[in-house]
Amino acid sequence: MSHDPNAVGTTTDDLPTLPTDRHTGCPFDPPEGLTALSDEPMRRMRYADGHVGRLVTGHAAARATLADPRFSSRYELLHLPEPMEGMPGQIPPAPIGDIIGLDAPEHTRYRRLLTGRFTVRRMRQLTERVERFTKECLDAMEEAGPTADLVEAFAQPVPALVICELLGVPYSDRERFQSQVATLFDQTADAGAKGDAHTALLQYLGELVLAKRAEPTDDLLSDLTTSDLTDEELAGIGGLLLAAGLDTTANMLALGTFALLSNPDQLDALRADPGLAAQTVEELLRYLSVADPLLRSALEDVEVDGTLIKAGETVTVSVQAVNRDPRRFPDPDRLDIHRKATGHLAFGHGVHQCLGQQLARVEMAVAFPALLARFPTLRLAVPPREVPLRERSNIYGVVSLPVTWDQV
Ligand code: HEM
């Protein structure tokens, strides 16, 4: 039987909006306001345009929602939880190649084509390259040290080199695409700036696709030119992969290092046993939940976990809250690299579950232990409170991470 504990006697104005303010408390914890709402796994919430939808903070409810094809990912059906600069109430449909905003059968067609090329085996084969790029970045950092901005010296270049290698995008062109990708994820950038960044990114990828068609090389983009995808689709997919590959892992590496430096017992445990690297990566993914939130829209009336979601309602899945659900992860606010954190939803769940997750895991499992082994005395160069946080971005992280170490 369905029930709606929040419906009776509540006016729209009384309903909560999505809490985003992290100014108080620990930089790794969800906003306090969000934690306060997490007693109810699927509560009613007011959106930026006044729409009344849902906020999911429970792990079981989130899994059920994300796995259910009656919930759509199409952008044009969604309401925004927070106001976005210059964005009208309605979000435009996904641009060509942006498979995150598509449903079956369009999504299935693209996803099948890509999954075949993103196998665990292929990603593991990239390990050697990841190791080489990691070493090169650490060498440069050590030589320029004994202080560095870890974001610029390590967390950004390692994933950038890897995604460029995988796609066949020249790393030397990064001036052309890095700032555009940053604008796309920046929630303070207005719709016009985002549009310009997207057009410029697609133009760059479009030129690259033509070059790959004319002269294929040994990389994913060239490989995809042998499929039935059009040039426009290829440029769009290339842009999505480049953007996702550049920013997400980079933020995990920088914020993850900050979290480890802030939890010396965990840092020491990982240093003492690098065999814990894979497990540490899962726990950091859970604990930090940098890609948040995920949005869906009900295509019909759906009952989830005993709650009726009406057709047309937007559902905001708060990955941060879900990954701290005490019913799923005991003592959830503790970073504990010995716990089995698998089952977290940091990579999403269901048909849109992250395509690059194996690659991201390989990168992090190599990069964290290598960084700690190279700099046994690595520490923050500023008080923790002075580390600037990337709060108004689709991907959470730090703007910079000043670090220092003793030279030997
Ligand atoms: C630690 C790093 C990463 C995190 C936390 C992350 C997180 C996510 C999440 C939560 C989703 C689901 C979105 C939704 O359901 O609406 C997703 C989808 C996706 N990710 Fe990642 N991601 C990471 C790294 C990467 C990398 C390295 C790549 C590319 C090589 C990538 C490519 C994609 C793509 C293409 C999708 C869309 C899949 C689809 O819609 O079928 N991600 N990612």
Coordinates of C-alpha atoms and ligand atoms in Angstrom, one line a residue:
M1 CA 0.0 0.0 0.0
S2 CA 1.3 3.5 -0.8
H3 CA 1.6 6.2 1.7
D4 CA 2.8 9.8 1.6
P5 CA 3.9 10.9 5.0
N6 CA 4.7 14.4 3.9
A7 CA 1.6 15.3 2.0
V8 CA -1.0 16.1 4.7
G9 CA -1.1 19.6 6.1
T10 CA 2.0 20.8 4.2
T11 CA 1.9 23.9 2.0
T12 CA 4.4 24.2 -0.8
D13 CA 6.2 27.1 0.9
D14 CA 6.9 24.8 3.9
L15 CA 8.6 22.3 1.8
P16 CA 12.4 22.1 1.9
T17 CA 14.6 23.1 -1.1
L18 CA 17.9 21.2 -1.8
P19 CA 20.4 22.1 0.9
T20 CA 23.8 23.0 -0.6
D21 CA 25.6 25.1 1.9
R22 CA 28.7 23.4 3.2
H23 CA 30.2 26.4 4.9
T24 CA 29.8 25.0 8.4
G25 CA 31.5 21.7 9.4
C26 CA 33.8 19.3 7.7
P27 CA 34.5 19.9 3.9
F28 CA 33.9 16.2 3.2
D29 CA 30.5 15.9 4.8
P30 CA 27.2 16.6 3.1
P31 CA 25.7 20.0 4.0
E32 CA 24.2 19.9 7.5
G33 CA 20.8 20.8 6.1
L34 CA 20.9 17.7 3.9
T35 CA 21.8 15.4 6.7
A36 CA 18.9 16.9 8.7
L37 CA 16.5 15.8 5.9
S38 CA 17.9 12.3 5.6
D39 CA 15.6 10.8 8.2
E40 CA 13.0 10.4 5.4
P41 CA 14.3 8.4 2.5
M42 CA 12.0 10.0 -0.1
R43 CA 10.6 13.3 1.0
R44 CA 8.8 16.0 -0.9
M45 CA 10.9 18.9 -2.1
R46 CA 10.4 22.3 -3.7
Y47 CA 12.4 23.0 -6.9
A48 CA 13.8 26.3 -8.2
D49 CA 10.7 27.0 -10.4
G50 CA 8.2 26.0 -7.6
H51 CA 7.7 22.5 -8.9
V52 CA 7.1 20.0 -6.1
G53 CA 9.0 16.8 -6.6
R54 CA 11.1 14.5 -4.4
L55 CA 14.4 14.3 -2.7
V56 CA 15.9 10.8 -2.3
T57 CA 18.3 10.3 0.6
G58 CA 17.8 6.6 1.2
H59 CA 20.1 4.0 -0.4
A60 CA 17.3 1.5 -1.2
A61 CA 15.0 4.1 -2.6
A62 CA 17.8 5.5 -4.7
R63 CA 18.7 2.1 -6.2
A64 CA 15.1 1.4 -6.9
T65 CA 14.6 4.8 -8.7
L66 CA 17.7 4.6 -10.8
A67 CA 17.0 1.0 -11.9
D68 CA 13.4 1.7 -12.9
P69 CA 12.8 2.5 -16.6
R70 CA 9.6 4.4 -15.6
F71 CA 12.0 7.2 -14.5
S72 CA 13.4 9.2 -17.4
S73 CA 16.7 11.0 -17.7
R74 CA 15.6 13.3 -20.5
Y75 CA 16.7 16.8 -19.6
E76 CA 13.6 18.5 -21.1
L77 CA 11.4 16.6 -18.6
L78 CA 13.4 17.7 -15.5
H79 CA 13.0 20.6 -13.1
L80 CA 16.2 22.0 -11.6
P81 CA 16.6 21.7 -7.9
E82 CA 18.6 24.9 -7.8
P83 CA 18.3 28.0 -9.9
M84 CA 20.9 28.1 -12.7
E85 CA 22.2 31.4 -14.1
G86 CA 20.2 32.4 -17.2
M87 CA 18.5 29.0 -17.4
P88 CA 14.7 29.2 -18.0
G89 CA 12.4 26.9 -16.1
Q90 CA 12.6 24.3 -18.9
I91 CA 16.0 22.6 -19.6
P92 CA 16.7 22.1 -23.3
P93 CA 16.9 18.5 -24.6
A94 CA 20.3 16.7 -24.6
P95 CA 22.6 17.9 -27.4
I96 CA 23.6 15.2 -29.9
G97 CA 26.0 12.7 -28.3
D98 CA 25.1 13.6 -24.7
I99 CA 23.8 10.1 -23.7
I100 CA 23.3 11.0 -20.1
G101 CA 20.1 12.9 -21.1
L102 CA 18.6 10.1 -23.2
D103 CA 16.3 7.2 -22.5
A104 CA 15.9 3.8 -24.3
P105 CA 15.9 3.1 -27.2
E106 CA 18.2 6.1 -28.2
H107 CA 20.4 5.6 -25.1
T108 CA 20.6 1.8 -25.6
R109 CA 22.0 2.3 -29.2
Y110 CA 24.8 4.6 -28.1
R111 CA 25.5 2.7 -24.9
R112 CA 25.9 -0.6 -26.7
L113 CA 28.4 0.9 -29.1
L114 CA 30.5 2.4 -26.3
T115 CA 30.3 -0.5 -23.8
G116 CA 32.0 -2.8 -26.3
R117 CA 34.9 -0.4 -26.4
F118 CA 35.1 0.3 -22.6
T119 CA 35.8 -3.3 -21.4
V120 CA 37.5 -4.0 -18.1
R121 CA 40.2 -5.7 -20.2
R122 CA 40.9 -2.6 -22.3
M123 CA 40.9 -0.4 -19.2
R124 CA 43.4 -2.7 -17.4
Q125 CA 45.6 -2.6 -20.5
L126 CA 45.8 1.2 -19.9
T127 CA 47.3 0.6 -16.5
E128 CA 50.8 0.7 -17.8
R129 CA 50.2 4.1 -19.4
V130 CA 48.5 5.4 -16.2
E131 CA 51.7 4.3 -14.3
R132 CA 53.9 6.1 -16.7
F133 CA 51.9 9.3 -16.7
T134 CA 51.7 9.2 -12.9
K135 CA 55.5 8.8 -12.6
E136 CA 56.1 11.7 -15.1
C137 CA 53.8 14.0 -13.2
L138 CA 55.4 13.1 -9.8
D139 CA 58.9 13.6 -11.3
A140 CA 58.0 17.1 -12.5
M141 CA 56.3 17.9 -9.2
E142 CA 59.4 16.7 -7.2
E143 CA 61.7 18.7 -9.3
A144 CA 59.7 21.9 -9.0
G145 CA 59.1 21.4 -5.2
P146 CA 59.1 21.2 -2.2
T147 CA 55.7 22.9 -2.6
A148 CA 53.0 22.4 -5.2
D149 CA 49.4 22.9 -6.0
L150 CA 48.4 19.3 -6.2
V151 CA 45.5 20.1 -8.5
E152 CA 47.7 21.6 -11.1
A153 CA 50.7 19.4 -10.7
F154 CA 49.0 16.0 -10.3
A155 CA 45.2 15.7 -10.0
Q156 CA 44.4 17.4 -13.3
P157 CA 47.2 16.2 -15.6
V158 CA 47.1 12.5 -14.8
P159 CA 43.4 11.9 -15.9
A160 CA 43.8 14.4 -18.7
L161 CA 46.8 12.5 -20.1
V162 CA 44.9 9.2 -19.8
I163 CA 41.7 10.4 -21.4
C164 CA 43.6 12.1 -24.2
E165 CA 45.5 8.9 -24.8
L166 CA 42.4 6.8 -24.8
L167 CA 40.4 9.0 -27.2
G168 CA 43.3 10.1 -29.4
V169 CA 43.0 13.7 -28.5
P170 CA 46.4 15.5 -28.5
Y171 CA 47.3 16.5 -24.9
S172 CA 49.1 19.6 -26.4
D173 CA 45.7 20.9 -27.5
R174 CA 44.4 21.1 -23.9
E175 CA 44.4 24.9 -23.9
R176 CA 41.6 24.6 -26.5
F177 CA 39.4 22.3 -24.4
Q178 CA 40.2 22.5 -20.7
S179 CA 38.6 25.8 -20.0
Q180 CA 35.5 24.9 -22.0
V181 CA 35.0 21.8 -20.0
A182 CA 35.4 23.8 -16.8
T183 CA 32.7 26.3 -17.9
L184 CA 30.3 23.4 -18.7
F185 CA 30.5 22.1 -15.1
D186 CA 30.5 25.6 -13.5
Q187 CA 27.1 26.3 -12.0
T188 CA 27.9 30.1 -11.8
A189 CA 28.5 30.3 -15.6
D190 CA 25.4 31.6 -17.4
A191 CA 23.6 29.8 -20.1
G192 CA 25.3 31.9 -22.9
A193 CA 28.8 31.1 -21.7
K194 CA 27.9 27.4 -21.4
G195 CA 26.5 27.5 -24.9
D196 CA 29.6 29.1 -26.3
A197 CA 31.9 26.6 -24.5
H198 CA 29.8 23.7 -25.8
T199 CA 29.9 25.0 -29.4
A200 CA 33.7 25.6 -29.2
L201 CA 34.2 22.1 -27.7
L202 CA 32.1 20.5 -30.5
Q203 CA 34.0 22.4 -33.1
Y204 CA 37.3 21.2 -31.8
L205 CA 36.1 17.6 -31.6
G206 CA 34.4 17.9 -35.1
E207 CA 37.8 18.9 -36.6
L208 CA 39.4 15.9 -34.8
V209 CA 36.8 13.5 -36.1
L210 CA 37.4 14.6 -39.7
A211 CA 41.2 14.1 -39.1
K212 CA 40.6 10.6 -37.7
R213 CA 38.4 9.6 -40.6
A214 CA 41.0 10.7 -43.1
E215 CA 43.9 9.1 -41.2
P216 CA 42.8 6.7 -38.5
T217 CA 45.2 6.2 -35.5
D218 CA 45.1 3.6 -32.7
D219 CA 42.6 5.1 -30.4
L220 CA 38.9 5.1 -29.4
L221 CA 37.8 8.0 -31.6
S222 CA 39.3 6.4 -34.7
D223 CA 37.8 3.1 -33.7
L224 CA 34.4 4.7 -33.5
T225 CA 34.7 6.1 -37.0
T226 CA 34.2 2.5 -38.2
S227 CA 30.7 2.4 -36.6
D228 CA 27.5 3.9 -38.2
L229 CA 27.8 7.1 -36.1
T230 CA 27.6 10.4 -38.0
D231 CA 30.4 13.0 -37.6
E232 CA 28.1 15.1 -35.4
E233 CA 27.3 12.1 -33.1
L234 CA 31.0 11.3 -32.9
A235 CA 32.0 14.8 -32.0
G236 CA 29.2 14.9 -29.3
I237 CA 30.2 11.6 -27.8
G238 CA 33.9 12.6 -27.9
G239 CA 33.0 15.8 -26.1
L240 CA 31.1 14.0 -23.4
L241 CA 33.9 11.5 -22.8
L242 CA 36.5 14.2 -22.8
A243 CA 34.6 16.3 -20.3
A244 CA 33.7 13.3 -18.0
G245 CA 37.3 12.0 -18.2
L246 CA 38.9 15.3 -17.4
D247 CA 37.0 16.6 -14.5
T248 CA 35.6 13.8 -12.4
T249 CA 38.7 11.7 -11.6
A250 CA 40.7 15.0 -11.2
N251 CA 38.4 16.1 -8.4
M252 CA 38.5 12.7 -6.7
L253 CA 42.3 12.7 -6.7
A254 CA 42.6 16.2 -5.2
L255 CA 39.7 15.9 -2.7
G256 CA 40.7 12.3 -1.9
T257 CA 44.3 13.4 -1.1
F258 CA 42.9 16.2 1.1
A259 CA 40.6 13.7 2.9
L260 CA 43.5 11.3 3.5
L261 CA 45.8 14.1 4.8
S262 CA 43.0 15.0 7.1
N263 CA 42.7 11.4 8.4
P264 CA 46.3 10.5 9.3
D265 CA 45.4 7.1 10.7
Q266 CA 43.8 6.1 7.3
L267 CA 46.8 7.6 5.4
D268 CA 49.2 5.6 7.5
A269 CA 47.2 2.4 7.0
L270 CA 47.3 2.9 3.2
R271 CA 51.0 3.7 3.2
A272 CA 51.7 0.6 5.3
D273 CA 49.7 -1.6 3.0
P274 CA 49.4 -0.4 -0.6
G275 CA 47.4 -3.6 -1.2
L276 CA 44.5 -1.6 0.4
A277 CA 44.5 0.8 -2.6
A278 CA 41.4 -0.7 -4.4
Q279 CA 39.4 -0.8 -1.2
T280 CA 40.5 2.8 -0.3
V281 CA 39.3 4.0 -3.7
E282 CA 35.9 2.5 -3.1
E283 CA 35.7 4.1 0.3
L284 CA 36.8 7.5 -1.0
L285 CA 34.2 7.3 -3.8
R286 CA 31.5 6.6 -1.2
Y287 CA 32.8 9.2 1.4
L288 CA 33.2 12.0 -1.1
S289 CA 30.5 11.4 -3.7
V290 CA 31.8 14.1 -6.0
A291 CA 29.2 13.7 -8.8
D292 CA 26.0 14.8 -7.2
P293 CA 23.0 15.0 -7.5
L294 CA 21.3 12.7 -10.2
L295 CA 17.9 13.8 -11.6
R296 CA 15.1 11.7 -13.0
S297 CA 11.5 12.4 -14.0
A298 CA 8.6 10.0 -13.5
L299 CA 7.0 9.0 -16.8
E300 CA 3.9 7.5 -15.0
D301 CA 2.8 7.1 -11.4
V302 CA 5.4 4.9 -9.7
E303 CA 5.5 3.4 -6.3
V304 CA 9.0 3.3 -4.8
D305 CA 9.7 1.9 -1.4
G306 CA 6.0 2.4 -0.4
T307 CA 5.9 6.1 -1.7
L308 CA 3.8 7.1 -4.6
I309 CA 5.6 9.3 -7.1
K310 CA 3.2 11.0 -9.5
A311 CA 3.8 11.2 -13.3
G312 CA 5.8 14.3 -14.1
E313 CA 7.5 14.7 -10.8
T314 CA 11.2 15.3 -10.7
V315 CA 13.2 13.1 -8.3
T316 CA 16.6 14.4 -7.1
V317 CA 18.8 11.5 -5.9
S318 CA 21.3 13.0 -3.5
V319 CA 24.3 10.7 -4.0
Q320 CA 26.1 12.3 -1.0
A321 CA 23.2 11.5 1.3
V322 CA 22.6 8.0 -0.1
N323 CA 26.2 7.1 0.4
R324 CA 26.0 8.1 4.0
D325 CA 22.8 6.2 4.7
P326 CA 23.4 4.5 8.1
R327 CA 21.0 1.7 7.1
R328 CA 23.5 0.7 4.4
F329 CA 26.9 1.9 5.7
P330 CA 27.3 1.7 9.5
D331 CA 29.0 4.8 11.0
P332 CA 28.8 6.4 7.6
D333 CA 30.5 9.7 8.4
R334 CA 33.8 7.9 9.2
L335 CA 36.4 7.5 6.5
D336 CA 37.4 3.9 7.0
I337 CA 39.5 2.3 4.3
H338 CA 39.1 -1.1 5.9
R339 CA 35.3 -1.2 5.3
K340 CA 33.8 -2.9 2.2
A341 CA 32.3 0.2 0.6
T342 CA 31.1 -1.6 -2.6
G343 CA 27.5 -0.9 -3.3
H344 CA 28.0 2.8 -3.0
L345 CA 26.2 4.8 -5.7
A346 CA 29.1 7.3 -6.6
F347 CA 29.0 6.0 -10.2
G348 CA 25.2 6.0 -10.3
H349 CA 23.2 2.9 -10.8
G350 CA 21.0 1.3 -13.6
V351 CA 21.4 1.9 -17.4
H352 CA 23.3 5.2 -17.0
Q353 CA 25.8 3.8 -14.5
C354 CA 29.2 5.4 -15.3
L355 CA 30.8 4.1 -18.4
G356 CA 34.3 5.2 -17.3
Q357 CA 34.2 3.7 -13.9
Q358 CA 36.9 1.0 -14.5
L359 CA 39.2 3.6 -16.0
A360 CA 38.6 5.9 -13.0
R361 CA 39.3 3.1 -10.6
V362 CA 42.5 2.1 -12.3
E363 CA 43.7 5.7 -12.3
M364 CA 43.0 6.2 -8.6
A365 CA 44.4 2.8 -7.5
V366 CA 47.6 3.7 -9.2
A367 CA 47.8 7.4 -8.4
F368 CA 47.1 7.5 -4.6
P369 CA 49.7 5.0 -3.5
A370 CA 52.3 6.4 -6.0
L371 CA 51.8 9.9 -4.6
L372 CA 52.2 8.7 -1.0
A373 CA 55.2 6.6 -1.7
R374 CA 57.0 9.4 -3.6
F375 CA 56.4 12.0 -0.8
P376 CA 56.4 10.2 2.6
T377 CA 56.2 13.6 4.4
L378 CA 53.4 15.1 2.2
R379 CA 51.2 17.6 4.1
L380 CA 49.0 20.6 3.5
A381 CA 50.9 23.8 3.1
V382 CA 47.9 25.9 4.4
P383 CA 45.5 25.4 7.3
P384 CA 42.7 23.0 6.1
R385 CA 40.1 25.8 6.4
E386 CA 42.0 27.8 3.8
V387 CA 41.7 25.2 1.1
P388 CA 39.3 26.7 -1.5
L389 CA 36.3 24.4 -2.2
R390 CA 34.5 24.0 -5.6
E391 CA 31.1 24.4 -4.2
R392 CA 29.2 25.7 -7.2
S393 CA 30.1 23.0 -9.6
N394 CA 28.4 19.8 -10.9
I395 CA 31.5 18.0 -9.6
Y396 CA 32.5 18.7 -6.0
G397 CA 36.2 19.2 -5.2
V398 CA 38.9 21.7 -4.4
V399 CA 40.0 24.6 -6.5
S400 CA 43.6 24.1 -5.5
L401 CA 45.4 22.0 -2.9
P402 CA 48.6 23.6 -1.7
V403 CA 50.9 20.9 -0.4
T404 CA 54.5 20.6 0.8
W405 CA 57.0 17.9 1.8
D406 CA 60.5 17.5 3.2
Q407 CA 63.2 17.2 0.6
V408 CA 65.6 14.3 1.1
Ligands
HEM1 C1 35.7 9.1 -10.2 C2 35.4 9.5 -11.4 C3 34.0 9.5 -11.9 C4 32.8 9.6 -11.2 C5 32.5 9.8 -9.8 C6 31.7 9.4 -12.2 C7 30.4 9.5 -11.9 C8 29.3 9.2 -12.9 C9 27.9 9.1 -12.5 C10 27.3 9.3 -11.1 C11 27.3 8.8 -13.7 C12 25.7 8.6 -13.8 C13 25.0 9.8 -14.3 C14 23.4 9.6 -14.2 O1 23.0 8.5 -13.9 O2 22.7 10.5 -14.5 C15 28.2 8.8 -14.7 C16 27.9 8.5 -16.1 C17 28.9 8.6 -17.1 N1 30.3 8.7 -16.9 FE1 31.3 8.9 -15.2 N2 32.3 9.3 -13.5 C18 33.6 9.2 -13.3 C19 34.6 9.0 -14.3 C20 34.3 8.9 -15.6 C21 35.3 8.8 -16.7 C22 36.8 8.7 -16.5 C23 34.6 8.7 -17.9 C24 35.1 8.6 -19.3 C25 36.1 8.0 -19.7 C26 33.2 8.8 -17.6 C27 32.2 8.7 -18.5 C28 30.8 8.7 -18.2 C29 29.8 8.6 -19.2 C30 30.0 8.5 -20.7 C31 28.6 8.5 -18.5 C32 27.2 8.4 -19.1 C33 26.7 7.0 -19.1 C34 25.3 6.8 -19.6 O3 24.5 7.7 -19.6 O4 25.0 5.7 -20.1 N3 33.1 8.9 -16.2 N4 29.5 9.0 -14.2

